[in-house]
Amino acid sequence: MKLKTAALVLAVSVAAGSLAYKSTVLSENSFEGSDLPFEWHNANVYFVITDRFANGNRNNDNSYGRPYKDDSGYSAGTFHGGDFTGLTSKLDYIRSLGVNAIWVSSPVEQIHGWVGGGPMGVYQYYAYHGYWPLDFTSIDANLGTVEDFRTFVTEAHKRGIRVLIDVVMNHSGYATLKDMCDFKFGRTVGNVDPCSKFIPDVEAGQSYHNKPIDASEDESWNRWWGKDWIRFDGYGQTCGAEDSIDGCLAYLPDFKNSDPNANEVSIPVFLQEKWEHKDKLHDIPAAIPYRKGQMSVAQFEAHWLASWIEEFGIDGFRCDTVKYVPQKTWKLLKELSENALNKWRIANKGKDPAANWTDPFYMTGEVWGFTNDPEDRLGYASNGGFDSLIDFYFNPDGVNLNTCIIPDPDEWKRYAQMYGREDSKVKLGNLTYISSHDTSLCRKKDMEKAAVMFTLMPGAIQMFYGDETARENDKGGGIDLEQGMRSDMNFPADIINADKWSANVGRLSSEYSSNKVLSVWQKVGQFRLRNPAVGAGAQYSLGENSFCRIYQDKAKGIDNRVVIHLGESDKINVSKCFANGTVLQDGYTGKEYRVINGSVEIKSEKLALLEIKR
């Protein structure tokens, strides 16, 4: 909800005598809380698979001939219609969760066709999740247009939400019959026309795994990526399921990007011919200069991806399959990305509020099974340019149902020791989750407790869309547990009130969802949003299950302090955080208290979230 208040004063004295926040004048186009202090180590990242979130434009649902139901009548692995127009329409809802960064599945154009889905290959599996890239320089038409995406980024920025996109450097998408038809490359079994429909002969034991693609070595594959670009059987290089940098992961064609300074390569034939036909709706303008010339594979990929930052002002990358790409290649991407963001900020003063932001470009990544390395012993920060890595500790298992661990106060203490700093300076940060697209959906009986204990974790956190609404694993319509983890978003019945829920996040909301569990996610998330000390600050014990967290940034004049108390209490010691006479508000109940003799008299039944009254 847009505010028309002339001024919002957030400056108050604290124990140390410095300012919690500076006074800020909001314009007609500002959103409540859009000016709150931001620190990546306190990020509350909302991860969305765009296709499964919200359908804002049904006209793009069947782009490239993709169906909602495949030829066998299943929708487990198809595109469901979610797009950036729909996602933009739900930004107030997302903001009401206290989210200050959103990670979206890769928006780059994906392979057009399908591969066999599930162990038995009973359905057609499309690239709705964004991990099978075809053209890094175009937006996937199923997700919208260049201007749709630009609008999404700008509207997120207006709400103080940073935007991260998923990036894939390790591999291309699979070869599919549809792409072989569209781009005239490759070989089929028995010279079958790739443009014809393939229906498996079930009685003969066939499945969609038996699609008639002949990947043996043949010149017909030279019109695809080419042997200088990828490892693939069609180029006489076995492409299996190796766990190495110079090998194929899950039979995915592996980009030869191990050395940024490797021999220069030319643009693949299929891309040259594709780019002869301009597509102003979907081509990324800043990427056009990199559709020609010669560079190494790593340099082409890095320039293509960085062009999205230069064009849209994207604030960060979530990098996929990090351990399968050398750190020096990631470092190249980081350097180009930083330059691109600086260039975008200069060019977009007055057009997008993020042009005035000063926080650095952020890069986090997936190293499967990784937990933590705050001292950067593995070199992902110093040699790879990463600011953080995803932390698998609380949900390490793939596919299985409900295998997550809910953090407890002891885990808070352990993580605070690793990541809690008053100045937030950590060599390699973390991004902790309890649900993800590759593991299980965390759905414990007490999801209110899960919301509290997870959202108040030290370090950065990542929600998976629907954590807050207990979105169910629908088993992909009953046929695949893995696809079911990415089921369609289940919005609350009262989402029409989302603008009211997000109207006062910078001060203290007075309205929340009528859904009891969702309201807890909102209250605790908004408390975290207002207070960088929650995730980025140092933690001090005030007694059993009672903690003070402090974050300071002297350059910005910020001294932010909070007290978190779990369980029942009549009096809470706050002396480490707040001076006598300070008026506090409880971000959970909305009640106000004054500090007397280092404590506040309070009737707390389960949780108190104390912050300076705004």
XYZ file of C-alpha atoms in Angstrom:
614
model
C 0.000 0.000 0.000
C 1.405 3.383 -0.988
C 1.777 5.900 1.791
C 0.965 9.571 1.529
C 2.404 10.495 4.902
C 4.656 13.535 4.756
C 7.332 12.142 7.052
C 8.126 9.052 9.045
C 10.410 9.555 12.011
C 12.313 6.473 13.075
C 15.089 8.063 15.100
C 15.180 7.119 18.769
C 17.863 6.938 21.425
C 19.241 3.644 22.657
C 21.607 2.593 25.410
C 24.740 3.292 23.420
C 23.524 6.805 22.656
C 23.543 6.469 18.871
C 20.624 6.322 16.466
C 18.577 3.246 15.667
C 17.370 4.740 12.398
C 17.562 8.029 10.603
C 14.525 10.195 9.923
C 13.210 9.553 6.452
C 10.851 11.507 4.233
C 8.726 9.282 2.039
C 7.513 10.321 -1.376
C 4.106 9.656 -2.880
C 5.526 6.554 -4.565
C 7.245 5.112 -1.510
C 6.131 2.020 0.348
C 6.079 1.601 4.097
C 9.432 0.271 5.299
C 11.118 0.471 1.899
C 13.879 2.564 3.479
C 14.663 0.188 6.371
C 18.326 -0.661 6.943
C 19.353 -3.672 4.878
C 22.087 -6.203 5.554
C 22.549 -9.368 3.491
C 23.425 -11.365 6.625
C 19.915 -10.564 7.870
C 18.202 -11.383 4.586
C 14.821 -13.112 4.642
C 14.796 -14.608 1.147
C 11.556 -15.903 -0.373
C 12.263 -18.562 -3.004
C 9.660 -18.809 -5.757
C 9.394 -21.207 -8.686
C 7.717 -18.599 -10.855
C 5.743 -21.066 -12.954
C 4.059 -22.546 -9.874
C 3.209 -19.307 -8.048
C 0.624 -17.061 -9.731
C -0.777 -16.853 -13.270
C -1.144 -13.223 -14.282
C -1.394 -13.661 -18.061
C -2.991 -16.761 -19.537
C -2.003 -15.713 -23.058
C 1.579 -16.920 -22.500
C 0.700 -20.267 -20.910
C 1.403 -22.440 -23.964
C 4.526 -20.743 -25.306
C 6.670 -22.867 -27.641
C 3.744 -25.318 -27.818
C 4.086 -26.419 -24.204
C 0.856 -27.959 -22.861
C -0.675 -27.843 -19.391
C -1.429 -31.559 -19.668
C 1.042 -33.744 -21.519
C 0.172 -36.404 -24.090
C -0.554 -38.912 -21.331
C -2.867 -36.521 -19.505
C -0.466 -35.631 -16.676
C 0.591 -32.192 -15.470
C 3.289 -33.299 -12.997
C 6.145 -31.998 -15.155
C 4.488 -29.350 -17.322
C 4.378 -25.571 -17.151
C 1.406 -24.515 -14.998
C 1.102 -20.882 -16.069
C 2.805 -18.857 -13.349
C 4.521 -15.736 -14.657
C 6.062 -12.424 -13.651
C 2.795 -10.552 -14.041
C 1.248 -12.858 -11.472
C 4.261 -12.625 -9.193
C 4.180 -8.828 -9.329
C 0.539 -8.859 -8.258
C 1.502 -10.756 -5.101
C 4.384 -8.538 -3.955
C 2.359 -6.961 -1.137
C 1.604 -10.442 0.156
C 5.281 -11.369 0.023
C 6.262 -8.117 1.729
C 3.788 -8.837 4.535
C 5.961 -11.841 5.437
C 8.837 -9.514 6.282
C 10.664 -10.613 3.146
C 13.448 -8.309 1.981
C 14.805 -10.438 -0.881
C 13.139 -12.719 -3.389
C 14.894 -15.509 -5.287
C 13.116 -16.492 -8.497
C 13.762 -19.549 -10.624
C 15.879 -18.854 -13.676
C 14.034 -16.578 -16.137
C 16.246 -17.465 -19.114
C 14.695 -19.257 -22.074
C 14.558 -22.982 -21.381
C 14.568 -25.968 -23.704
C 11.244 -26.070 -25.521
C 10.596 -29.786 -25.304
C 10.430 -32.583 -22.724
C 12.407 -35.508 -21.368
C 11.049 -38.655 -19.737
C 9.772 -37.897 -16.241
C 10.015 -40.044 -13.116
C 11.891 -43.343 -12.691
C 9.401 -45.106 -14.966
C 9.227 -42.335 -17.573
C 5.434 -42.200 -17.455
C 5.097 -38.443 -18.027
C 6.688 -35.654 -20.045
C 9.014 -33.483 -17.996
C 9.494 -29.848 -19.087
C 11.930 -27.209 -17.774
C 9.405 -25.257 -15.672
C 11.968 -25.048 -12.830
C 14.549 -23.188 -14.915
C 17.506 -25.558 -14.703
C 17.684 -26.573 -18.393
C 18.795 -23.431 -20.241
C 18.615 -22.985 -23.992
C 19.296 -19.267 -24.567
C 20.825 -17.136 -21.797
C 20.053 -13.917 -23.692
C 16.247 -14.253 -23.810
C 13.512 -14.433 -21.200
C 11.388 -17.565 -21.337
C 8.095 -16.629 -23.006
C 6.082 -18.761 -20.576
C 7.177 -16.367 -17.814
C 6.426 -13.144 -19.673
C 8.217 -10.417 -21.575
C 11.219 -8.212 -20.941
C 8.902 -5.431 -19.796
C 6.958 -7.805 -17.527
C 10.200 -8.738 -15.827
C 11.355 -5.124 -15.622
C 8.072 -4.168 -13.957
C 8.449 -7.003 -11.458
C 11.983 -5.943 -10.486
C 11.045 -2.278 -10.155
C 7.934 -3.011 -8.089
C 9.952 -5.288 -5.809
C 12.538 -2.557 -5.380
C 9.851 -0.032 -4.444
C 8.978 -2.293 -1.531
C 12.597 -2.608 -0.443
C 12.815 -6.172 -1.788
C 16.082 -7.208 -3.417
C 15.806 -9.546 -6.432
C 17.946 -12.622 -6.992
C 17.702 -14.907 -10.002
C 18.805 -18.506 -10.221
C 21.745 -18.979 -12.596
C 23.092 -22.148 -14.170
C 26.640 -22.180 -15.550
C 27.443 -25.875 -15.242
C 25.238 -27.351 -17.941
C 22.851 -26.725 -20.792
C 19.450 -28.323 -21.070
C 18.981 -31.748 -22.604
C 18.459 -32.296 -26.301
C 14.727 -32.739 -26.965
C 12.709 -33.660 -30.033
C 10.993 -30.272 -29.981
C 14.283 -28.365 -30.027
C 15.681 -30.652 -32.708
C 12.573 -29.822 -34.736
C 12.725 -26.079 -34.049
C 16.473 -25.638 -34.638
C 17.253 -28.430 -37.112
C 20.016 -30.236 -35.246
C 20.701 -33.777 -34.120
C 19.943 -37.320 -35.139
C 16.966 -39.558 -34.442
C 16.599 -43.318 -34.332
C 15.597 -44.610 -37.750
C 15.472 -41.048 -39.091
C 12.178 -40.437 -37.320
C 10.888 -36.917 -37.977
C 11.611 -35.027 -34.715
C 8.598 -32.808 -35.439
C 6.237 -35.785 -35.214
C 4.562 -36.666 -31.929
C 6.133 -39.510 -29.963
C 3.760 -41.686 -27.965
C 5.441 -44.615 -26.200
C 4.209 -48.131 -26.943
C 3.437 -49.191 -23.384
C 2.565 -52.739 -24.380
C 6.014 -53.085 -25.921
C 7.597 -51.823 -22.703
C 8.274 -48.288 -23.915
C 8.109 -45.088 -21.834
C 8.998 -41.481 -22.480
C 12.567 -42.451 -21.642
C 12.582 -44.226 -25.027
C 12.154 -41.076 -27.095
C 13.854 -41.715 -30.472
C 16.921 -39.497 -30.048
C 20.184 -41.017 -31.240
C 22.945 -39.332 -29.226
C 25.764 -41.274 -30.849
C 28.572 -39.347 -32.547
C 27.371 -37.713 -35.740
C 27.895 -34.464 -37.690
C 24.203 -33.631 -37.338
C 24.877 -32.569 -33.749
C 27.316 -29.857 -34.868
C 24.379 -27.516 -35.465
C 23.643 -27.632 -31.711
C 26.128 -26.324 -29.082
C 29.129 -27.987 -30.722
C 32.049 -29.944 -29.292
C 33.951 -26.775 -28.340
C 31.096 -25.790 -26.015
C 29.834 -28.938 -24.294
C 30.648 -32.524 -23.401
C 28.074 -34.733 -25.089
C 27.942 -38.204 -26.600
C 27.144 -36.771 -30.021
C 30.625 -35.219 -30.061
C 32.378 -38.460 -29.179
C 32.610 -37.571 -25.484
C 30.726 -39.779 -23.055
C 28.165 -37.809 -21.064
C 26.922 -39.822 -18.102
C 26.316 -39.062 -14.449
C 29.703 -38.136 -13.019
C 30.402 -36.225 -9.815
C 33.195 -34.018 -11.129
C 33.937 -30.633 -12.661
C 34.818 -32.015 -16.082
C 31.975 -34.514 -16.304
C 28.254 -34.594 -16.909
C 25.866 -34.247 -13.980
C 22.754 -36.430 -14.410
C 23.515 -36.788 -18.149
C 23.208 -33.022 -18.625
C 25.531 -31.681 -21.362
C 28.451 -30.103 -19.501
C 29.728 -26.663 -20.504
C 33.483 -26.541 -21.045
C 33.959 -23.530 -18.770
C 36.694 -24.785 -16.437
C 39.145 -22.094 -17.547
C 37.953 -18.508 -18.149
C 41.093 -17.993 -20.259
C 40.600 -21.084 -22.417
C 40.582 -20.993 -26.217
C 38.038 -18.695 -27.810
C 34.940 -20.261 -29.338
C 32.357 -19.073 -31.857
C 28.612 -18.704 -31.270
C 26.854 -22.090 -31.730
C 25.100 -22.516 -35.078
C 21.603 -22.930 -33.641
C 21.952 -19.678 -31.680
C 23.327 -17.796 -34.679
C 20.280 -18.783 -36.706
C 17.875 -18.197 -33.819
C 19.207 -14.680 -33.294
C 18.716 -13.763 -36.941
C 15.026 -13.451 -36.052
C 14.721 -10.564 -33.602
C 12.296 -10.994 -30.727
C 11.903 -7.602 -29.058
C 9.439 -8.959 -26.519
C 11.884 -11.474 -25.083
C 15.446 -10.563 -26.124
C 17.487 -8.925 -23.339
C 18.750 -5.636 -24.841
C 21.953 -5.533 -22.772
C 22.850 -9.036 -23.959
C 22.700 -8.238 -27.685
C 26.360 -7.079 -27.901
C 27.446 -10.509 -26.624
C 25.615 -12.421 -29.350
C 28.659 -12.170 -31.608
C 32.433 -12.389 -31.544
C 34.669 -14.947 -29.898
C 35.438 -15.585 -26.235
C 35.953 -18.588 -24.015
C 32.823 -20.504 -23.001
C 33.135 -19.163 -19.436
C 33.408 -15.586 -20.683
C 30.359 -15.888 -22.929
C 28.279 -17.355 -20.093
C 29.418 -14.742 -17.586
C 28.724 -11.834 -19.950
C 25.303 -13.218 -20.874
C 24.293 -13.581 -17.240
C 25.751 -10.225 -16.161
C 23.739 -8.537 -18.907
C 20.564 -9.297 -16.918
C 21.972 -7.133 -14.116
C 22.921 -4.331 -16.475
C 19.424 -4.396 -17.996
C 17.213 -4.831 -14.921
C 19.251 -3.995 -11.816
C 19.093 -7.469 -10.348
C 20.639 -7.444 -6.869
C 22.075 -10.935 -6.621
C 22.483 -14.450 -7.992
C 21.665 -17.820 -6.494
C 24.120 -20.077 -8.296
C 23.230 -23.668 -9.092
C 25.530 -26.722 -8.916
C 28.413 -24.623 -7.636
C 30.899 -27.398 -6.924
C 30.804 -28.544 -10.562
C 32.187 -25.233 -11.835
C 35.695 -24.001 -10.852
C 35.858 -21.143 -8.374
C 37.791 -18.964 -10.815
C 34.865 -19.127 -13.248
C 32.463 -18.046 -10.510
C 34.869 -15.253 -9.601
C 34.697 -13.977 -13.180
C 30.898 -13.936 -12.966
C 31.027 -12.010 -9.688
C 33.402 -9.374 -11.083
C 31.304 -8.801 -14.194
C 28.149 -8.697 -12.078
C 29.525 -6.024 -9.754
C 30.493 -3.890 -12.731
C 27.086 -4.403 -14.326
C 25.223 -3.366 -11.165
C 27.290 -0.198 -10.833
C 26.584 0.620 -14.472
C 22.839 0.040 -13.983
C 22.716 2.222 -10.878
C 24.323 5.127 -12.702
C 21.953 4.769 -15.656
C 18.763 4.441 -13.587
C 18.902 7.305 -11.099
C 15.357 8.555 -10.648
C 13.838 5.566 -12.464
C 14.167 2.865 -9.820
C 14.749 3.391 -6.079
C 17.390 0.668 -6.069
C 19.660 2.913 -8.115
C 20.390 4.727 -4.830
C 21.157 1.577 -2.853
C 24.746 0.993 -1.825
C 24.712 -2.635 -0.681
C 27.007 -4.816 -2.795
C 25.990 -7.341 -5.422
C 25.249 -10.604 -3.613
C 26.123 -14.115 -4.682
C 24.992 -17.254 -2.876
C 25.218 -20.795 -4.127
C 24.276 -24.427 -3.833
C 27.024 -26.852 -2.841
C 25.013 -30.002 -2.232
C 25.276 -31.149 1.393
C 27.184 -28.033 2.540
C 26.474 -26.740 6.048
C 28.784 -23.911 7.118
C 32.246 -22.428 6.724
C 32.214 -18.906 8.213
C 36.010 -18.661 8.066
C 36.028 -19.550 4.345
C 38.492 -22.422 4.667
C 37.269 -23.837 1.337
C 37.845 -20.533 -0.474
C 34.371 -20.028 -1.911
C 34.429 -16.372 -0.815
C 38.061 -15.472 -1.460
C 38.499 -17.480 -4.663
C 34.926 -17.780 -5.937
C 33.391 -14.433 -5.041
C 30.567 -15.932 -2.976
C 29.029 -13.983 -0.119
C 27.278 -17.049 1.276
C 26.393 -20.657 0.557
C 23.128 -22.481 1.176
C 23.088 -24.367 4.484
C 21.656 -27.898 4.224
C 21.873 -28.717 7.935
C 18.164 -28.454 8.818
C 16.918 -30.451 5.817
C 19.637 -32.486 4.085
C 17.570 -35.243 2.472
C 16.268 -35.204 -1.059
C 12.611 -35.944 -1.879
C 11.667 -37.632 1.419
C 8.623 -36.280 3.211
C 9.025 -34.039 6.250
C 12.611 -34.824 7.205
C 13.394 -31.320 8.446
C 14.831 -30.274 11.809
C 13.277 -27.310 13.613
C 15.973 -25.077 15.171
C 16.031 -24.762 18.964
C 17.727 -22.242 21.303
C 20.901 -24.326 21.315
C 21.060 -24.039 17.522
C 20.575 -20.292 17.861
C 23.597 -20.192 20.155
C 25.688 -22.300 17.792
C 24.790 -20.237 14.736
C 25.256 -16.971 16.618
C 28.795 -18.031 17.486
C 29.488 -18.693 13.800
C 27.639 -15.795 12.183
C 26.725 -13.249 14.851
C 28.827 -10.096 14.722
C 27.912 -6.626 15.915
C 29.428 -5.319 12.682
C 28.071 -8.340 10.693
C 31.490 -9.003 9.144
C 31.676 -12.720 8.295
C 34.038 -14.113 5.669
C 31.463 -16.513 4.221
C 27.838 -16.175 5.236
C 25.070 -18.771 5.270
C 21.584 -19.077 3.830
C 19.577 -21.477 5.973
C 16.355 -23.186 4.913
C 13.918 -25.791 6.254
C 12.136 -26.514 2.931
C 13.392 -26.469 -0.643
C 12.651 -27.633 -4.176
C 15.192 -30.455 -3.948
C 14.516 -31.749 -0.445
C 11.301 -32.117 1.532
C 8.654 -29.596 2.508
C 8.977 -29.015 6.240
C 5.472 -29.581 7.589
C 5.638 -30.299 11.310
C 2.534 -30.457 13.502
C 3.414 -27.166 15.185
C 4.112 -24.859 12.255
C 3.750 -21.819 14.508
C 6.808 -22.992 16.404
C 8.595 -23.684 13.120
C 7.878 -20.119 11.994
C 9.299 -18.631 15.193
C 12.391 -20.785 15.586
C 13.359 -20.646 11.911
C 12.606 -16.977 11.201
C 14.603 -15.830 14.240
C 17.699 -17.826 13.263
C 21.039 -15.961 13.264
C 22.346 -15.502 9.742
C 20.375 -15.215 6.513
C 17.337 -17.434 5.957
C 15.437 -18.720 2.925
C 11.715 -19.450 2.937
C 10.316 -21.699 0.218
C 7.026 -20.453 -1.225
C 4.176 -21.913 0.791
C 6.169 -22.607 3.951
C 3.949 -20.002 5.555
C 0.705 -21.592 4.303
C 1.719 -25.245 4.737
C 1.574 -25.877 0.985
C 1.284 -29.626 0.515
C 3.355 -32.051 -1.509
C 0.644 -33.126 -3.947
C 2.879 -35.907 -5.320
C 2.727 -34.301 -8.746
C -0.912 -35.122 -9.121
C -0.309 -38.461 -7.462
C 2.509 -39.821 -9.607
C 5.777 -38.234 -8.452
C 6.864 -37.138 -4.983
C 9.699 -34.958 -6.292
C 7.414 -32.941 -8.574
C 4.959 -32.617 -5.692
C 7.449 -30.531 -3.707
C 6.872 -27.864 -6.376
C 3.073 -27.890 -6.251
C 1.040 -24.794 -7.081
C 0.993 -22.075 -4.424
C -1.922 -22.186 -1.988
C -2.662 -18.564 -1.149
C -4.670 -17.759 1.985
C -8.404 -17.196 1.619
C -8.076 -13.577 2.772
C -5.209 -12.556 0.476
C -7.387 -9.706 -0.798
C -6.193 -7.887 2.342
C -2.493 -8.194 1.495
C -2.073 -4.457 0.982
C -3.315 -3.887 4.537
C -0.993 -6.544 5.946
C 2.014 -4.808 4.384
C 0.873 -1.252 5.116
C 2.846 -0.738 8.343
C 5.685 -3.251 8.211
C 8.245 -0.524 8.899
C 6.607 0.476 12.185
C 4.197 -2.123 13.546
C 1.387 -3.726 11.615
C -2.088 -3.729 13.066
C -3.572 -6.206 10.584
C -2.527 -9.750 9.767
C -4.053 -12.735 8.022
C -6.926 -14.512 9.763
C -4.950 -17.710 9.172
C -3.378 -18.306 12.576
C -0.151 -19.910 11.352
C 0.354 -17.393 8.556
C -0.112 -14.513 10.994
C 2.801 -15.855 13.071
C 5.064 -15.923 9.995
C 4.014 -12.329 9.294
C 4.585 -10.992 12.807
C 7.959 -12.655 13.287
C 9.091 -11.914 9.718
C 8.204 -8.233 9.992
C 10.085 -8.009 13.297
C 13.136 -9.441 11.550
C 12.641 -7.039 8.634
C 12.728 -3.994 10.908
C 15.743 -5.209 12.863
C 18.975 -6.255 11.129
C 20.238 -7.369 14.556
C 18.027 -10.471 14.332
C 20.102 -12.180 11.656
C 23.256 -10.098 11.417
C 23.881 -9.090 15.011
C 25.851 -10.571 17.897
C 23.797 -12.550 20.426
C 24.091 -12.248 24.210
C 22.292 -14.420 26.726
C 20.037 -12.643 29.230
C 18.957 -15.809 30.999
C 17.238 -19.019 30.009
C 15.666 -18.671 26.545
C 16.148 -14.906 26.598
C 18.557 -13.189 24.202
C 19.803 -9.728 23.281
C 21.059 -9.200 19.731
C 23.024 -6.103 18.684
C 23.974 -4.882 15.216
C 26.008 -1.735 14.594
C 27.011 0.130 11.474
C 28.798 3.290 12.569
C 29.146 4.577 9.018
C 25.354 4.592 8.648
C 24.669 5.688 12.215
C 22.836 2.456 13.055
C 22.805 0.817 16.466
C 19.996 -1.725 16.321
C 19.090 -3.866 19.349
C 16.387 -6.400 20.099
C 15.445 -8.771 22.883
C 13.910 -12.141 22.043
C 12.295 -14.110 24.850
C 10.804 -17.588 24.501
C 8.186 -18.938 26.898
C 6.197 -17.525 29.794
C 7.488 -14.624 31.839
C 6.380 -11.833 34.173
C 9.599 -9.847 33.889
C 12.316 -9.791 31.235
C 15.835 -8.497 31.817
C 16.744 -6.164 28.936
C 19.670 -4.299 30.520
C 22.232 -5.485 27.966
C 20.168 -3.990 25.151
C 18.135 -1.046 26.397
C 18.625 1.871 28.791
C 16.196 2.705 31.573
C 13.284 4.787 30.374
C 13.365 3.403 26.842
C 9.895 2.697 25.453
C 9.679 -0.666 23.756
C 7.088 -2.370 21.617
C 6.453 -6.088 21.365
C 6.512 -7.026 17.687
C 4.474 -10.115 18.499
C 1.631 -8.721 20.621
C 1.806 -5.018 19.733
C 1.926 -3.998 23.398
C 4.216 -1.236 24.728
C 6.535 -1.295 27.741
C 9.001 1.021 29.489
C 12.359 -0.176 30.767
C 12.582 0.226 34.567
C 15.616 -0.938 36.535
C 16.924 -2.821 33.507
C 13.726 -4.867 33.028
C 10.226 -4.724 31.630
C 7.138 -5.987 33.443
C 5.408 -8.182 30.916
C 2.860 -10.938 30.694
C 4.379 -13.239 28.084
C 2.777 -16.608 27.417
C 4.919 -17.916 24.568
C 7.023 -15.236 22.867
C 8.160 -11.633 23.282
C 9.888 -9.690 20.492
C 11.070 -6.434 22.030
C 12.247 -3.531 19.891
C 12.349 0.236 20.299
C 8.922 1.761 19.766
C 8.545 3.283 16.331
